[in-house]
Coordinates of C-alpha atoms and ligand atoms in Angstrom, one line a residue:
M1021 CA -32.5 -43.9 19.4
A1022 CA -36.2 -44.7 19.0
P1023 CA -37.3 -47.4 21.4
S1024 CA -38.5 -50.5 19.5
S1025 CA -42.1 -50.7 20.9
A1026 CA -44.4 -47.8 21.8
Q1027 CA -45.4 -48.0 25.6
A1028 CA -47.6 -45.5 27.3
C1029 CA -46.0 -43.4 29.8
S1030 CA -47.6 -44.3 33.3
H1031 CA -46.8 -40.8 34.9
P1032 CA -50.0 -38.8 34.6
R1033 CA -48.3 -35.6 34.2
K1034 CA -45.7 -36.7 31.9
R1035 CA -48.4 -36.7 28.9
P1036 CA -47.3 -33.9 26.6
T1037 CA -50.3 -31.6 25.5
S1038 CA -48.7 -31.0 22.1
C1039 CA -45.9 -32.7 20.1
W1040 CA -43.9 -29.7 19.5
P1041 CA -42.2 -27.5 20.5
R1042 CA -43.4 -27.7 23.9
P1043 CA -44.3 -31.0 25.5
G1044 CA -45.9 -30.6 28.7
P1045 CA -43.6 -30.5 31.6
C1046 CA -42.6 -33.7 33.4
A1047 CA -42.8 -33.6 36.7
G1048 CA -41.6 -37.1 37.5
P1049 CA -38.4 -37.5 39.5
R1050 CA -36.6 -39.6 37.1
M1051 CA -38.2 -39.1 33.6
K1052 CA -38.5 -35.8 31.4
H1053 CA -39.9 -35.7 27.8
R1054 CA -37.5 -35.2 25.0
P1055 CA -38.4 -34.3 21.5
E1056 CA -36.3 -35.6 18.7
T1057 CA -36.3 -34.3 15.2
A1058 CA -35.4 -35.8 11.7
R1059 CA -35.1 -33.3 9.2
E1060 CA -36.0 -34.1 5.5
N1061 CA -36.2 -32.3 2.3
V1062 CA -40.1 -32.7 0.8
G1063 CA -40.6 -31.0 -2.4
G1064 CA -37.7 -28.7 -1.8
L1065 CA -39.1 -27.4 1.6
F1066 CA -37.5 -28.4 4.8
F1067 CA -39.7 -30.4 7.1
A1068 CA -39.2 -32.1 10.6
R1069 CA -40.4 -35.1 11.4
S1070 CA -40.7 -34.9 15.4
T1071 CA -41.1 -37.7 17.9
I1072 CA -41.3 -37.2 21.7
Y1073 CA -39.8 -39.8 24.2
C1074 CA -40.1 -40.3 27.6
V1075 CA -36.6 -40.4 29.0
D1076 CA -34.9 -41.4 32.0
R1077 CA -33.0 -38.8 33.6
L1078 CA -30.5 -41.0 35.1
N1079 CA -29.3 -42.9 32.3
S1080 CA -30.7 -41.3 29.2
Q1081 CA -32.4 -44.2 27.8
P1082 CA -35.9 -43.9 26.1
K1083 CA -38.4 -45.4 28.1
A1084 CA -41.5 -45.3 25.8
V1085 CA -42.7 -43.4 22.9
I1086 CA -45.1 -40.8 24.4
R1087 CA -46.2 -39.2 20.9
K1088 CA -45.0 -39.8 17.4
C1089 CA -45.8 -37.5 14.8
T1090 CA -44.9 -36.3 11.3
L1091 CA -45.1 -32.5 10.9
T1092 CA -46.1 -31.1 7.5
R1093 CA -44.6 -27.8 7.8
V1094 CA -41.4 -26.0 8.3
L1095 CA -39.9 -26.4 11.7
P1096 CA -41.6 -24.3 14.3
G1097 CA -39.2 -21.5 15.4
F1098 CA -37.9 -21.2 11.8
P1099 CA -40.8 -19.2 10.2
N1100 CA -41.1 -18.8 6.6
V1101 CA -42.1 -15.5 6.5
W1102 CA -39.6 -12.8 7.9
H1103 CA -40.5 -9.6 8.2
P1104 CA -37.6 -8.0 10.3
T1105 CA -38.6 -4.7 10.3
L1106 CA -37.1 -5.1 8.3
D1107 CA -34.5 -5.4 10.9
N1108 CA -36.9 -6.6 13.6
A1109 CA -40.0 -7.5 11.6
G1110 CA -38.2 -8.2 8.4
P1111 CA -38.6 -11.1 6.0
D1112 CA -38.3 -14.4 7.4
P1113 CA -36.0 -16.6 5.3
T1114 CA -37.4 -19.8 4.0
Y1115 CA -35.1 -22.9 4.3
S1116 CA -34.5 -25.8 2.1
R1117 CA -31.9 -28.5 1.9
T1118 CA -30.3 -29.7 -1.0
L1119 CA -29.7 -33.5 -1.8
D1120 CA -26.3 -33.4 -0.4
G1121 CA -27.9 -32.3 2.7
E1122 CA -26.7 -28.6 2.9
V1123 CA -29.4 -26.1 4.1
H1124 CA -30.0 -23.2 2.2
V1125 CA -31.5 -20.0 2.8
A1126 CA -34.1 -18.7 0.0
T1127 CA -33.9 -15.4 -0.7
Q1128 CA -37.5 -15.0 -2.0
S1129 CA -38.9 -12.4 0.5
K1130 CA -42.3 -12.3 2.1
I1131 CA -42.0 -8.7 3.2
E1132 CA -45.3 -6.9 2.0
W1133 CA -43.6 -4.5 0.1
T1134 CA -40.6 -6.2 -1.5
D1135 CA -39.9 -9.3 -3.8
R1136 CA -36.5 -10.6 -2.7
T1137 CA -33.8 -10.3 -0.1
W1138 CA -30.2 -9.9 -1.1
N1139 CA -27.5 -10.2 1.6
P1140 CA -24.0 -9.2 0.5
T1141 CA -23.1 -9.0 4.1
V1142 CA -24.7 -10.7 7.2
G1143 CA -24.2 -10.0 10.8
C1144 CA -24.3 -6.8 12.8
T1145 CA -24.0 -5.0 16.1
K1146 CA -26.7 -3.7 18.2
I1147 CA -26.8 0.4 18.1
S1148 CA -30.1 1.5 19.2
Q1149 CA -33.4 0.9 20.9
G1150 CA -34.7 -0.6 18.1
C1151 CA -32.0 -3.2 17.9
K1152 CA -33.2 -4.6 21.5
N1153 CA -35.3 -7.6 20.0
C1154 CA -33.2 -7.9 16.7
Y1155 CA -34.7 -10.7 14.7
A1156 CA -31.7 -11.2 12.2
L1157 CA -29.7 -11.7 15.4
V1158 CA -31.9 -14.7 16.6
M1159 CA -32.1 -16.0 13.0
A1160 CA -28.5 -15.7 12.3
E1161 CA -27.9 -18.1 15.6
R1162 CA -30.6 -20.6 14.5
L1163 CA -28.8 -20.8 11.0
K1164 CA -25.7 -21.2 12.6
A1165 CA -26.9 -24.2 14.6
M1166 CA -28.3 -25.6 11.4
G1167 CA -25.0 -25.5 9.7
V1168 CA -25.7 -22.9 7.0
E1169 CA -22.2 -21.9 6.1
A1170 CA -23.1 -18.0 5.8
Y1171 CA -23.9 -17.9 9.4
R1172 CA -21.0 -20.2 10.7
M1173 CA -19.8 -17.1 12.6
G1174 CA -23.4 -16.4 13.9
F1175 CA -24.2 -12.9 13.8
R1176 CA -20.6 -11.6 13.6
L1177 CA -20.5 -9.4 10.4
R1178 CA -19.1 -11.3 7.4
L1179 CA -18.8 -9.9 3.7
L1180 CA -20.4 -12.4 1.2
E1181 CA -18.4 -11.9 -1.9
E1182 CA -19.9 -14.9 -3.4
R1183 CA -23.2 -13.2 -3.2
L1184 CA -22.5 -9.9 -4.8
N1185 CA -23.3 -11.0 -8.4
E1186 CA -26.6 -12.5 -7.5
P1187 CA -28.8 -9.8 -8.9
L1188 CA -26.6 -9.7 -12.3
E1189 CA -27.9 -13.1 -12.9
R1190 CA -31.7 -12.2 -12.5
K1191 CA -33.2 -10.8 -15.5
K1192 CA -36.7 -10.3 -14.3
P1193 CA -37.2 -6.9 -12.8
T1194 CA -37.1 -7.4 -8.9
I1195 CA -37.5 -5.2 -5.9
Y1196 CA -34.5 -6.3 -3.7
F1197 CA -34.5 -5.7 -0.1
V1198 CA -30.8 -5.4 0.6
N1199 CA -29.1 -6.5 3.6
S1200 CA -32.2 -7.9 5.6
M1201 CA -29.7 -9.8 8.2
S1202 CA -27.1 -6.9 8.3
D1203 CA -26.9 -3.2 8.0
L1204 CA -25.0 -2.1 4.8
F1205 CA -23.6 0.8 6.6
H1206 CA -22.1 -0.8 9.3
E1207 CA -18.7 0.4 10.5
K1208 CA -16.8 -2.6 9.5
I1209 CA -18.1 -2.8 6.0
P1210 CA -15.3 -1.0 4.0
E1211 CA -16.1 1.6 1.7
A1212 CA -14.5 -0.5 -1.2
Y1213 CA -16.9 -2.9 -0.3
L1214 CA -19.9 -0.5 -0.6
D1215 CA -18.4 0.5 -3.9
R1216 CA -18.7 -3.0 -5.3
V1217 CA -22.4 -3.2 -3.9
F1218 CA -23.5 0.0 -5.5
E1219 CA -21.7 -1.0 -8.7
V1220 CA -23.8 -4.0 -9.0
I1221 CA -26.9 -1.8 -8.3
A1222 CA -26.0 0.7 -11.0
A1223 CA -25.5 -2.3 -13.5
T1224 CA -28.7 -3.8 -12.9
P1225 CA -31.3 -0.9 -14.0
Q1226 CA -34.2 -3.5 -14.2
H1227 CA -34.2 -3.9 -10.6
Q1228 CA -35.1 -1.7 -7.6
Y1229 CA -33.1 -1.7 -4.4
Q1230 CA -34.6 -1.1 -0.9
I1231 CA -31.7 -0.1 1.6
L1232 CA -32.4 0.5 5.1
T1233 CA -30.1 1.6 7.8
K1234 CA -29.7 2.7 11.2
R1235 CA -26.2 4.2 10.4
A1236 CA -27.6 6.9 8.8
E1237 CA -24.6 9.4 9.4
R1238 CA -22.3 6.9 7.9
M1239 CA -24.4 6.4 4.9
A1240 CA -24.8 10.4 4.4
K1241 CA -20.9 10.8 4.6
Y1242 CA -20.6 7.9 2.1
F1243 CA -22.7 9.7 -0.4
E1244 CA -20.9 13.0 -0.1
S1245 CA -18.7 12.1 -2.9
R1246 CA -20.5 9.5 -4.9
N1247 CA -24.0 9.7 -6.4
A1248 CA -26.7 7.3 -5.7
P1249 CA -27.9 5.0 -8.5
S1250 CA -31.1 6.0 -9.6
N1251 CA -32.6 2.6 -8.6
A1252 CA -31.5 2.8 -5.3
W1253 CA -34.3 3.4 -2.4
L1254 CA -32.5 4.7 0.6
G1255 CA -33.9 4.7 4.0
V1256 CA -33.5 4.9 7.7
S1257 CA -34.9 3.4 10.9
V1258 CA -37.0 6.0 13.0
E1259 CA -38.2 3.9 16.1
N1260 CA -38.2 6.7 18.6
R1261 CA -37.5 10.4 19.0
K1262 CA -33.8 10.2 20.6
Q1263 CA -32.2 8.0 18.2
G1264 CA -34.4 7.5 15.1
V1265 CA -35.7 11.0 14.5
P1266 CA -32.3 12.7 14.1
R1267 CA -31.6 10.3 11.4
I1268 CA -34.0 11.9 9.1
D1269 CA -31.9 14.9 8.8
S1270 CA -29.0 12.7 7.7
L1271 CA -31.1 10.8 5.2
R1272 CA -32.1 14.3 3.4
R1273 CA -28.7 14.9 2.6
V1274 CA -28.4 11.7 0.6
P1275 CA -28.8 12.3 -3.3
A1276 CA -31.3 9.4 -3.7
S1277 CA -34.3 9.4 -6.0
I1278 CA -36.6 7.9 -3.0
R1279 CA -35.8 8.1 0.5
F1280 CA -37.8 6.4 3.0
L1281 CA -38.3 6.0 6.6
S1282 CA -38.9 2.8 8.4
C1283 CA -41.0 3.6 11.7
E1284 CA -40.8 -0.1 12.8
P1285 CA -40.9 -0.9 15.6
L1286 CA -42.5 2.2 16.6
L1287 CA -41.7 2.7 20.2
E1288 CA -43.2 5.9 21.1
D1289 CA -45.0 9.0 19.7
L1290 CA -42.7 10.7 17.4
G1291 CA -44.1 13.9 17.6
E1292 CA -43.8 16.4 14.8
I1293 CA -41.5 15.2 12.0
D1294 CA -40.1 17.0 9.1
L1295 CA -41.3 15.1 6.1
T1296 CA -39.6 17.4 3.2
D1297 CA -38.0 15.4 0.7
I1298 CA -39.1 12.2 2.1
H1299 CA -41.1 10.0 -0.4
W1300 CA -42.3 7.2 1.7
V1301 CA -42.9 6.2 5.4
I1302 CA -43.7 2.7 6.8
V1303 CA -45.1 2.0 10.1
G1304 CA -45.2 -1.3 11.9
G1305 CA -45.5 -2.8 15.6
E1306 CA -42.7 -5.2 17.0
S1307 CA -43.4 -9.0 16.6
G1308 CA -41.8 -11.8 18.6
A1309 CA -42.2 -13.1 22.2
K1310 CA -40.5 -9.8 23.9
A1311 CA -42.4 -7.4 21.6
R1312 CA -43.0 -3.8 22.8
P1313 CA -46.5 -2.5 22.4
M1314 CA -47.4 0.3 19.9
D1315 CA -50.3 2.9 20.4
A1316 CA -52.9 3.5 17.5
S1317 CA -52.3 7.4 18.2
W1318 CA -48.6 7.0 17.4
A1319 CA -49.3 5.7 13.9
N1320 CA -52.2 7.7 13.2
S1321 CA -50.1 10.8 14.0
I1322 CA -47.6 9.6 11.2
R1323 CA -50.1 8.7 8.8
E1324 CA -51.8 12.3 9.3
Q1325 CA -48.3 14.0 8.8
C1326 CA -47.6 11.7 5.6
E1327 CA -51.1 13.2 4.4
N1328 CA -50.1 16.7 5.1
Q1329 CA -46.6 16.6 3.8
G1330 CA -47.2 14.5 0.7
A1331 CA -45.4 11.2 1.7
A1332 CA -46.8 7.8 0.6
F1333 CA -48.0 6.0 3.9
F1334 CA -47.5 2.1 4.4
F1335 CA -49.1 0.7 7.4
K1336 CA -47.1 -3.0 7.8
Q1337 CA -48.7 -4.7 10.6
W1338 CA -49.5 -4.5 14.5
G1339 CA -47.2 -6.9 15.3
G1340 CA -47.5 -8.6 18.7
W1341 CA -50.0 -6.2 20.4
G1342 CA -53.3 -5.3 18.6
A1343 CA -55.1 -2.2 18.3
D1344 CA -56.8 -2.8 21.5
G1345 CA -53.6 -3.2 23.5
K1346 CA -54.0 -7.0 23.7
K1347 CA -51.1 -9.4 23.1
R1348 CA -51.9 -12.0 20.6
S1349 CA -50.3 -13.5 17.3
K1350 CA -49.0 -11.1 14.5
S1351 CA -51.4 -12.7 12.0
A1352 CA -54.3 -12.4 14.5
N1353 CA -53.4 -8.8 15.1
G1354 CA -53.5 -8.1 11.4
R1355 CA -52.6 -4.7 9.6
L1356 CA -55.8 -2.5 9.8
L1357 CA -55.2 1.1 10.8
E1358 CA -58.6 2.9 11.3
G1359 CA -60.4 0.0 9.6
R1360 CA -58.4 -0.3 6.5
T1361 CA -55.0 -1.3 5.0
W1362 CA -52.6 1.4 4.0
D1363 CA -50.3 0.1 1.2
Q1364 CA -49.3 3.3 -0.5
M1365 CA -46.1 3.3 -2.3
P1366 CA -43.8 6.0 -3.7
A1367 CA -45.1 7.9 -6.9
G1368 CA -44.5 5.7 -9.9
F1369 CA -44.4 2.4 -7.9
N1370 CA -46.8 -0.4 -7.1
L1371 CA -46.5 -3.7 -5.4
T1372 CA -46.6 -5.5 -8.8
A1373 CA -44.0 -3.4 -10.2
Ligands
SF4_1938 S1 -29.1 -2.4 12.7 FE1 -28.2 -4.3 13.0 S2 -28.7 -5.2 15.2 FE2 -30.1 -3.4 14.9 S3 -31.8 -4.4 14.4 FE3 -30.6 -4.0 12.4 S4 -29.7 -5.7 11.9 FE4 -30.2 -5.8 14.1

């Protein structure tokens, strides 16, 4: 509860240097700073009003308002652009709250090469080095804390049947990234449910669907007895040599019209890779506080191999470490490689398709 009158805190080291999310540390024996937030829906977006109180540690009573401010942006820590890697660098959900107070996650994506996300399942389990700092896991736990129904079990795998028909209701041709918060070929997703997902895809030829998995072998087995809809782009994550590169051979067995690789987060030099029958390769570095660095030579090696073997090349981002090997924000590091952007898409497609 807010104290009735603002009163300066007398302890010199108790003053915060910023209002949120990290007020300066309180060194006083009894006092600490505690941010309080009130969430509200403004123009359909989710905003936070934050007030920092100086709190007596012993009886938890607010003593003074250190700083009071209104933030005119989405809650820090809940970015409105995801890029998980898709998985790790993927699209950040955007949050809104309806008048009844329920928090919703919007599906409009800010991934550089897709329009929207569609998550007929949520939740997953880590399977390889690329999962180490899984962004979807962190987001799922935050959404659980915010009371979002779809994430009431956090990152445990859930089938969300009520979302199956979402693309059927959208007439405007759209590029969907499927399962930005899960892995569609996770071993706990029954084949019968996969059939229903691909029935929706086949029934909506006005849309394109990008499906990326680390369970490449399961995907290949699933399609041994089925045709992939022509509007399904199927891809695998290739983050390193040991776990990622073998997935390329599994992908080649899949009868998809577009096969793609997501080399993100790129964790090492992949060496020579066979891009036969691979149409598109995305490369990116890891973002987030625990991001692992990417060397420019690793990305350039893939770019040159794409040129030589006829695959489209898309450089998504540097992530948390820049081309110069320095750590800074993802946006400051940008997405230039060899002084330019690389936004190639598979033949016949462009970003405004
Ligand atoms: S496979 Fe699952 S755990 Fe791994 S990065 Fe993707 S969503 Fe996260």
